[in-house]
mmCIF file of C-alpha atoms in Angstrom:
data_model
loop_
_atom_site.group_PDB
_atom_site.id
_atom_site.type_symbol
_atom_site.label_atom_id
_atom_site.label_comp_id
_atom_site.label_asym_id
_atom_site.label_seq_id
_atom_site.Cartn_x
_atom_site.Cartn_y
_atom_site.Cartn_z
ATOM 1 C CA UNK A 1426 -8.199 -28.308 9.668
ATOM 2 C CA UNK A 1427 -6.292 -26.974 6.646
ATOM 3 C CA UNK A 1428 -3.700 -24.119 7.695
ATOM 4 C CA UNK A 1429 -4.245 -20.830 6.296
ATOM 5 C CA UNK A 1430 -1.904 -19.384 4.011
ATOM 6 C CA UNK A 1431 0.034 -16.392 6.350
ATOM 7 C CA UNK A 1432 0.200 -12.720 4.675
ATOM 8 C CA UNK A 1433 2.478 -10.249 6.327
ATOM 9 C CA UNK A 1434 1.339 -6.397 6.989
ATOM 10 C CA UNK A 1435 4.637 -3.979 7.878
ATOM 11 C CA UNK A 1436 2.577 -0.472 8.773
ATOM 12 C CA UNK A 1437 1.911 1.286 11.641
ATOM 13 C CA UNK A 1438 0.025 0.807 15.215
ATOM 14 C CA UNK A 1439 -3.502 2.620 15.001
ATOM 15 C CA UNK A 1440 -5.362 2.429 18.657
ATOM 16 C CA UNK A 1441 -8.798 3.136 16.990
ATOM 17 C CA UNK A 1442 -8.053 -0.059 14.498
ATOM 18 C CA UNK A 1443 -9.780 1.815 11.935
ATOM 19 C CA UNK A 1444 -6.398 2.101 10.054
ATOM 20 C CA UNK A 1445 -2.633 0.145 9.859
ATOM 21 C CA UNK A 1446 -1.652 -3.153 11.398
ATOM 22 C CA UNK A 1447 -5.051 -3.935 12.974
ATOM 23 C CA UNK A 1448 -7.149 -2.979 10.279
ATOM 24 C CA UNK A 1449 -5.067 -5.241 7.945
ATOM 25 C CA UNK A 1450 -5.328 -8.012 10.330
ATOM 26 C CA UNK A 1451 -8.924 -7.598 9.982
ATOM 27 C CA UNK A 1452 -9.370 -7.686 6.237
ATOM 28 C CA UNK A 1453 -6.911 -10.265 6.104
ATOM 29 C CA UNK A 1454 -9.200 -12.485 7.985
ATOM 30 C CA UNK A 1455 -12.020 -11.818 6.397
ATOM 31 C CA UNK A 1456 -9.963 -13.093 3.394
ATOM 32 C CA UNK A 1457 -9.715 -16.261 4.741
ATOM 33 C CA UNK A 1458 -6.182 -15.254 5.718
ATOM 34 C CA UNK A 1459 -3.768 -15.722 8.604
ATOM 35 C CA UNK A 1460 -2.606 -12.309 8.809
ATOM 36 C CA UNK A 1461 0.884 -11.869 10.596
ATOM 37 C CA UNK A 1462 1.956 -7.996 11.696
ATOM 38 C CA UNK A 1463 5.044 -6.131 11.652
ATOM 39 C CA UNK A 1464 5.003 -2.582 13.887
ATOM 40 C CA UNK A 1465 6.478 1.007 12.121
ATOM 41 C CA UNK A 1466 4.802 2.980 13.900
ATOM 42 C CA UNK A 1467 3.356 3.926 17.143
ATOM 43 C CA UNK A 1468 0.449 6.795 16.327
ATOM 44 C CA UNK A 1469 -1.569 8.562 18.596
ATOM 45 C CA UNK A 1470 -4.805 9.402 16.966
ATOM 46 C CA UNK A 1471 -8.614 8.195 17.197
ATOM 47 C CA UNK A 1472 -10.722 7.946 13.932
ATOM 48 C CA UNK A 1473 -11.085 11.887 13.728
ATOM 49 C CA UNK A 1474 -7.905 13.003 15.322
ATOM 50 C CA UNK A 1475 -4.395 12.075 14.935
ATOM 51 C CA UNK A 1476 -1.832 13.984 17.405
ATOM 52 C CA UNK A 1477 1.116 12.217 16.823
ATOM 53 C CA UNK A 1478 3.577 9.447 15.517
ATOM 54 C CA UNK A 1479 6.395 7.742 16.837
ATOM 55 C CA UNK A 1480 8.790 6.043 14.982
ATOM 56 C CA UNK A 1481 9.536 2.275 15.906
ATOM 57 C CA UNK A 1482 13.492 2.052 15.441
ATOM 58 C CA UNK A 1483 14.530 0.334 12.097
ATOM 59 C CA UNK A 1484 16.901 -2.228 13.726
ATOM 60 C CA UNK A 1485 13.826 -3.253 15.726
ATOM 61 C CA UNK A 1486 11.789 -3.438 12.729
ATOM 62 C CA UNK A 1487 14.568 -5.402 10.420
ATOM 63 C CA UNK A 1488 14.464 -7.995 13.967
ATOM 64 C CA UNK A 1489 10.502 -8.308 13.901
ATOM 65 C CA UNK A 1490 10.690 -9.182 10.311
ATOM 66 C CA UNK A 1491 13.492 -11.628 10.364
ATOM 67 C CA UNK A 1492 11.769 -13.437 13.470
ATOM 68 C CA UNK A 1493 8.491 -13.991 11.194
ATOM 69 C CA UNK A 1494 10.417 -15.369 8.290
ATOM 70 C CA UNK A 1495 12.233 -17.922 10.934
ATOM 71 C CA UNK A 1496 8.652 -19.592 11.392
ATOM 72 C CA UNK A 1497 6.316 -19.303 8.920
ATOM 73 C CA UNK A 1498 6.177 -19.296 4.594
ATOM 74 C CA UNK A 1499 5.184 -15.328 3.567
ATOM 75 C CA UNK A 1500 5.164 -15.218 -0.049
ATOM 76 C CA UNK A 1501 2.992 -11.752 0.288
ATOM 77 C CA UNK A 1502 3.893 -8.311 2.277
ATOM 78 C CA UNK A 1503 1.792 -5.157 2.200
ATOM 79 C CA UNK A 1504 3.602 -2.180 3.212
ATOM 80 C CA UNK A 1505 2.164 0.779 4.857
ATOM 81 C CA UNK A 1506 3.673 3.913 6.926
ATOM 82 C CA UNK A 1507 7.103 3.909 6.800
ATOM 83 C CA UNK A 1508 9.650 6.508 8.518
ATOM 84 C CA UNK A 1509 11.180 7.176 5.467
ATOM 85 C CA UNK A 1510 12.235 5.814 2.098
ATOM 86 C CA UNK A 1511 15.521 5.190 3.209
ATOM 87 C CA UNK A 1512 14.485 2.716 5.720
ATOM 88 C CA UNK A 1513 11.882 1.458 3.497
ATOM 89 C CA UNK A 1514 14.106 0.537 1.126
ATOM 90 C CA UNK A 1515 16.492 -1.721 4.309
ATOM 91 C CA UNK A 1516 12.881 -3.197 4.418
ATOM 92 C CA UNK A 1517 12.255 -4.215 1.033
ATOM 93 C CA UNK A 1518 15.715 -5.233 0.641
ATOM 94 C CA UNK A 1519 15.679 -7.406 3.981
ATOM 95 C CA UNK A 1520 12.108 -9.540 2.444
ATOM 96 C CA UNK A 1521 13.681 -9.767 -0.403
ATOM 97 C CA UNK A 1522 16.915 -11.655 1.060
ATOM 98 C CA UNK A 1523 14.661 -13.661 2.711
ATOM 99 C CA UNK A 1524 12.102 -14.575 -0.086
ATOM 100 C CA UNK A 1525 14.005 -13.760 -3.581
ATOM 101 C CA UNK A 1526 10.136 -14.654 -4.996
ATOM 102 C CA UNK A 1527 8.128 -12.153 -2.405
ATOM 103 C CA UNK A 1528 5.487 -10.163 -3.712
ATOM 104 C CA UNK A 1529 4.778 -6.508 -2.166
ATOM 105 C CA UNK A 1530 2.087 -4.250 -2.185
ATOM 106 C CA UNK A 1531 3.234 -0.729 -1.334
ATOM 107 C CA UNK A 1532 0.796 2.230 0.056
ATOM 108 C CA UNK A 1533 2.470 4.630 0.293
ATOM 109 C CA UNK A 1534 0.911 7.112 3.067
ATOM 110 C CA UNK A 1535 2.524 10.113 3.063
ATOM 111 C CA UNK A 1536 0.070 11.968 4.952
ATOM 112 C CA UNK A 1537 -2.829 11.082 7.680
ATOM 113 C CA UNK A 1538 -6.558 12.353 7.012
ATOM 114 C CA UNK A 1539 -5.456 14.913 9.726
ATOM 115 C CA UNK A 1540 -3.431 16.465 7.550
ATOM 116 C CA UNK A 1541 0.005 14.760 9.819
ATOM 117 C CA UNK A 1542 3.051 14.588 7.564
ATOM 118 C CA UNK A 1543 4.496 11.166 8.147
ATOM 119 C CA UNK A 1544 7.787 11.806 6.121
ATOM 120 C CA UNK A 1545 9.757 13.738 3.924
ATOM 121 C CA UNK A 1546 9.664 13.454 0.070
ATOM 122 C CA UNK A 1547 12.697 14.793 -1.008
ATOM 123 C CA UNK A 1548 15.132 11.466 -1.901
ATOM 124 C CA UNK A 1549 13.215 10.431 -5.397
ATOM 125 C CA UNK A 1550 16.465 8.468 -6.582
ATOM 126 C CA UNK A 1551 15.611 5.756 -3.405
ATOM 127 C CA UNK A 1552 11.850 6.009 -4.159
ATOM 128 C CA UNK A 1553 12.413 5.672 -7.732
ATOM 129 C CA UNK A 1554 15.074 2.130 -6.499
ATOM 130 C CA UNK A 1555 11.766 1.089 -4.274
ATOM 131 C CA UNK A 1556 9.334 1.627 -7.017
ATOM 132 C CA UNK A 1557 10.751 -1.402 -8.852
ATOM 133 C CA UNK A 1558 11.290 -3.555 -5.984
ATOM 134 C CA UNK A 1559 7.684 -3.476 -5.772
ATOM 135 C CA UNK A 1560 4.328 -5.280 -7.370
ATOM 136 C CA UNK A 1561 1.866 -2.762 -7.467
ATOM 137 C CA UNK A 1562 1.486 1.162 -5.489
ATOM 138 C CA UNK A 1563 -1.682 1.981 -4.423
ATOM 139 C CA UNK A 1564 -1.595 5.604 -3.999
ATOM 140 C CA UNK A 1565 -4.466 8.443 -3.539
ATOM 141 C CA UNK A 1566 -4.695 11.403 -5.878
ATOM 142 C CA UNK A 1567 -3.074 13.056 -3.318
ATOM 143 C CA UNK A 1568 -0.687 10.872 -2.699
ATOM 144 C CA UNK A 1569 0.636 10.450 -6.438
ATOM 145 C CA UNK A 1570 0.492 14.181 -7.021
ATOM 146 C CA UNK A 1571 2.968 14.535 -3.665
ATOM 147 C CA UNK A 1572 5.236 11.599 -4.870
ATOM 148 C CA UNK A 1573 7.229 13.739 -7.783
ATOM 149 C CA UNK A 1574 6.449 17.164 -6.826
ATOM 150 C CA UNK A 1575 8.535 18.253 -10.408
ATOM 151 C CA UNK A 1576 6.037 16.023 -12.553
ATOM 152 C CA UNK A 1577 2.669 16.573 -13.622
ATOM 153 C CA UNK A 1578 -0.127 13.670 -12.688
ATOM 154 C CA UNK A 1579 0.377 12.064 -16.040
ATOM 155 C CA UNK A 1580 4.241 12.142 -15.957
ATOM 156 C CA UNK A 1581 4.478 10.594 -12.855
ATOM 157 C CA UNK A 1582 2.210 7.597 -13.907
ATOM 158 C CA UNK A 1583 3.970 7.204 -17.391
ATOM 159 C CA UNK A 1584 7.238 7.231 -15.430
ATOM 160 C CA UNK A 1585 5.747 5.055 -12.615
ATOM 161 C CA UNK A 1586 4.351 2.301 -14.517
ATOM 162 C CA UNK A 1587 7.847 1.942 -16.184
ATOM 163 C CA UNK A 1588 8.754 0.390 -13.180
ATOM 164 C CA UNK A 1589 5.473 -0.971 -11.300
ATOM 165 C CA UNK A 1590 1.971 -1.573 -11.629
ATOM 166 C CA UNK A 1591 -0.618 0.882 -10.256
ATOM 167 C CA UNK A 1592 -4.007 1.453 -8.117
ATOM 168 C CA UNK A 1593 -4.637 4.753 -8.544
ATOM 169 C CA UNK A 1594 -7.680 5.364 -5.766
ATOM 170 C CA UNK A 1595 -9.927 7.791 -6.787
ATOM 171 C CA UNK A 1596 -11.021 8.831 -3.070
ATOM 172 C CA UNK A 1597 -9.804 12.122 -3.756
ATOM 173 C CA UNK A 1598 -10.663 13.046 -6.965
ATOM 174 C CA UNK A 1599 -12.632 16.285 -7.425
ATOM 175 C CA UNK A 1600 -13.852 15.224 -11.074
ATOM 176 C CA UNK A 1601 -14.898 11.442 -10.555
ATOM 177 C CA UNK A 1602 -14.842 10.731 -7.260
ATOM 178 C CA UNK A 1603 -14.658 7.556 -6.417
ATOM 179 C CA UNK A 1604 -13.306 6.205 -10.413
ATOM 180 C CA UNK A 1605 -10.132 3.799 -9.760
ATOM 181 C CA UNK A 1606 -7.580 3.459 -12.184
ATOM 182 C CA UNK A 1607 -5.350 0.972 -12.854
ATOM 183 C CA UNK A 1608 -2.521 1.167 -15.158
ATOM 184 C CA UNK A 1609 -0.311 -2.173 -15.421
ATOM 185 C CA UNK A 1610 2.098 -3.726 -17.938
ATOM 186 C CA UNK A 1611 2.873 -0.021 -18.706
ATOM 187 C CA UNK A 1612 0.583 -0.613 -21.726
ATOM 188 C CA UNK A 1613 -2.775 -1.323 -20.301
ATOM 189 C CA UNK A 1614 -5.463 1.045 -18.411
ATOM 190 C CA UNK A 1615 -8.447 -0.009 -16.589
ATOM 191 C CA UNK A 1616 -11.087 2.792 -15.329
ATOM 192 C CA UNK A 1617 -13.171 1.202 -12.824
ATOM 193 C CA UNK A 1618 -16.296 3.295 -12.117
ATOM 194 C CA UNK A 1619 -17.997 2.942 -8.297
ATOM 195 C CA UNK A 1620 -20.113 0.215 -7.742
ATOM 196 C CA UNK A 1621 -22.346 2.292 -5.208
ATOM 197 C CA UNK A 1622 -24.334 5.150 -5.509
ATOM 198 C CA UNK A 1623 -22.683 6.526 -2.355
ATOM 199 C CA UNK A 1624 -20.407 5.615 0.395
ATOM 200 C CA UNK A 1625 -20.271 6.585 4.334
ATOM 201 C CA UNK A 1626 -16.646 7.384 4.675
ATOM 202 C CA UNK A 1627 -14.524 5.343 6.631
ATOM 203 C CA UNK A 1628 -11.159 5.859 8.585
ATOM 204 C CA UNK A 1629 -8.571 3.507 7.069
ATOM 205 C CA UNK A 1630 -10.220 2.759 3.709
ATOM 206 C CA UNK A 1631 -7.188 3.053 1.955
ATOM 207 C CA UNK A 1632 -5.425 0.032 4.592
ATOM 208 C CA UNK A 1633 -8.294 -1.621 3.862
ATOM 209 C CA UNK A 1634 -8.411 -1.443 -0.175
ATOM 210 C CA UNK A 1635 -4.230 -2.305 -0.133
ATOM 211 C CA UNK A 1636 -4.620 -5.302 2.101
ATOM 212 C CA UNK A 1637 -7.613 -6.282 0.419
ATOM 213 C CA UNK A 1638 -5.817 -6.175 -2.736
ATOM 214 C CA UNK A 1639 -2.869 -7.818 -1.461
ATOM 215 C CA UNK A 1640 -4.813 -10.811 0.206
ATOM 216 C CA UNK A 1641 -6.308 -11.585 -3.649
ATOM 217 C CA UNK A 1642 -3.084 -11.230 -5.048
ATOM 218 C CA UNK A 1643 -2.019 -13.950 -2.513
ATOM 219 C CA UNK A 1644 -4.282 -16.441 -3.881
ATOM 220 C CA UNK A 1645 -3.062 -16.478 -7.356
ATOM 221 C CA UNK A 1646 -6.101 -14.326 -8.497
ATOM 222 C CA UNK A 1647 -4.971 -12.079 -11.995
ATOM 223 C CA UNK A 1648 -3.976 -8.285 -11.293
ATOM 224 C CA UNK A 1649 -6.924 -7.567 -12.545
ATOM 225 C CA UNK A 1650 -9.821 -9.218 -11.075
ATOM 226 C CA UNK A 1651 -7.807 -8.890 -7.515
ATOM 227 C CA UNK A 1652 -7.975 -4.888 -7.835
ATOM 228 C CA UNK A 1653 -11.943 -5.479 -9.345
ATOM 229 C CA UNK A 1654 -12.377 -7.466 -5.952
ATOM 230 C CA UNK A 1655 -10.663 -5.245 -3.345
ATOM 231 C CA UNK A 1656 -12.483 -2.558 -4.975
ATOM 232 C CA UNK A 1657 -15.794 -4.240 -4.290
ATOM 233 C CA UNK A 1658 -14.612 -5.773 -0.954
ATOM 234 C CA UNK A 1659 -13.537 -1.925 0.558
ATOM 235 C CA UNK A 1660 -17.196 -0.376 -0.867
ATOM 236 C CA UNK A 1661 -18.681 -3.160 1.203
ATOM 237 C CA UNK A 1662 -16.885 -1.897 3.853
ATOM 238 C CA UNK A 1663 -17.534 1.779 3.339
ATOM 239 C CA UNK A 1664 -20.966 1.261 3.388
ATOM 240 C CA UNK A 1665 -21.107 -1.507 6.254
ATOM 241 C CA UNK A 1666 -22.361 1.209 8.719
ATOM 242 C CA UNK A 1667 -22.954 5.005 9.535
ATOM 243 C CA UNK A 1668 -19.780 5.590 11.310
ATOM 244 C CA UNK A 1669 -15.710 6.454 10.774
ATOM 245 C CA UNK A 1670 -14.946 2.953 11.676
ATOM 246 C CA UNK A 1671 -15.972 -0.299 9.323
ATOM 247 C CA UNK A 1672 -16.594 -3.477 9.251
ATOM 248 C CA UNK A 1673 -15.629 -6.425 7.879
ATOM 249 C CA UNK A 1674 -17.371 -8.923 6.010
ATOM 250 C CA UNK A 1675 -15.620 -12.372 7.176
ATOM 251 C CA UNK A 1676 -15.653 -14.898 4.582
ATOM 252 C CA UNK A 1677 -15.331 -18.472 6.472
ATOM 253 C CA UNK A 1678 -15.929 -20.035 3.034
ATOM 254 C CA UNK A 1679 -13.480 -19.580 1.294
#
């Protein structure tokens, strides 16, 4: 049997595994994936409640990372929760020693559903370093509003896209909820409208849309057609069921 090509997640320990590690796992699998994990985070939470969120040390993280490179080929990291973008940046750095070629998708959560406050926002010269160490972001409107408190929507993604690719998820937005953009080459712009007349809302969608999106990007698929893909791959999982918590749709043919 052929050996699956490994994808690494680095994001945080959810014990409803509606969100982080395990719900990247998941979708990574249903990619056809063999997803490897990387612990941040220790949360406390349930798909309606989060209480609290302990920080895994960053030497222990740098050693869990370094371990996974000793055995297997990772050509593709998506990052989640991160204790701040100080350490993220030792991350980044570190997979990029390791794999000079690595390509990383960034979420970056700043706050849970809950309304929990992961980490500060204050040091924009190291986000603005990480920003270009990166493939693509995949913030919310919340998220990218919250990222350069000084700039307007639009300046951030002009100034953004000078340095990386974006999936702007459109979760959020009061106007079109549920319209995507993309903005790549800091020339082009996709809108993508929903493919569903509704959704059931779902705890982790936004795990679920950047692993999805990393796991096509793995393959070789185009920017492009990978975020057209996740985007159809996370409404199927939106709409899989009734409740907080998804599921997945595993692909064995792939």
């Amino acid at each position: 049997m052929k050996q699956k090509p490994h994808i690494l997640t680095i994001a945080g320990f959810d014990p409803s595994s509606g969100a982080g590690i395990t719900s990247d796992i998941k979708t990574f699998e249903a990619h056809n994936l063999n997803g490897l994990s990387v612990c941040t985070a220790i949360t406390i939470q349930n798909d309606i409640d989060f209480k609290d969120c302990i920080w895994i040390d960053e030497a222990i993280i740098l050693s869990q990372i370094e371990t996974l490179f000793e055995r297997f080929s990772i050509s593709m990291v998506k990052i989640g929760i991160v204790q701040s973008w100080k350490v993220l940046e030792k991350i980044i750095d570190v997979l990029h020693k390791l794999n000079p070629t690595i390509a990383i998708v960034l979420d970056p959560i700043l706050k849970a559903s809950s309304g929990f406050d992961f980490h500060t926002r204050s040091d924009l010269e190291t986000l603005s370093n990480i920003l270009e160490k990166c493939n693509i972001i995949t913030p919310n409107y919340d998220e990218i509003k919250n990222l350069f408190p000084d700039k307007s929507i639009e300046q951030t993604i002009a100034f953004i896209s000078k340095k990386t690719n974006i999936y702007l998820k459109g979760g959020h937005r009061t106007d079109k909820k549920g319209w995507d953009e993309i903005y790549h080459s800091d020339i082009v712009q996709i809108n993508m409208p929903p493919g569903v007349d509704k959704i059931h809302n779902k705890h982790g969608s936004g795990c679920v849309l950047s692993s999805s999106l990393a796991s096509n990007l793995s393959k070789g698929i185009i920017l492009e057609d990978a975020c057209k893909n996740a985007k159809r791959y996370t409404e199927q999982f939106l709409n899989s069921n009734a409740t907080l918590l998804g599921n997945h749709n595993y692909n064995t043919n792939d």
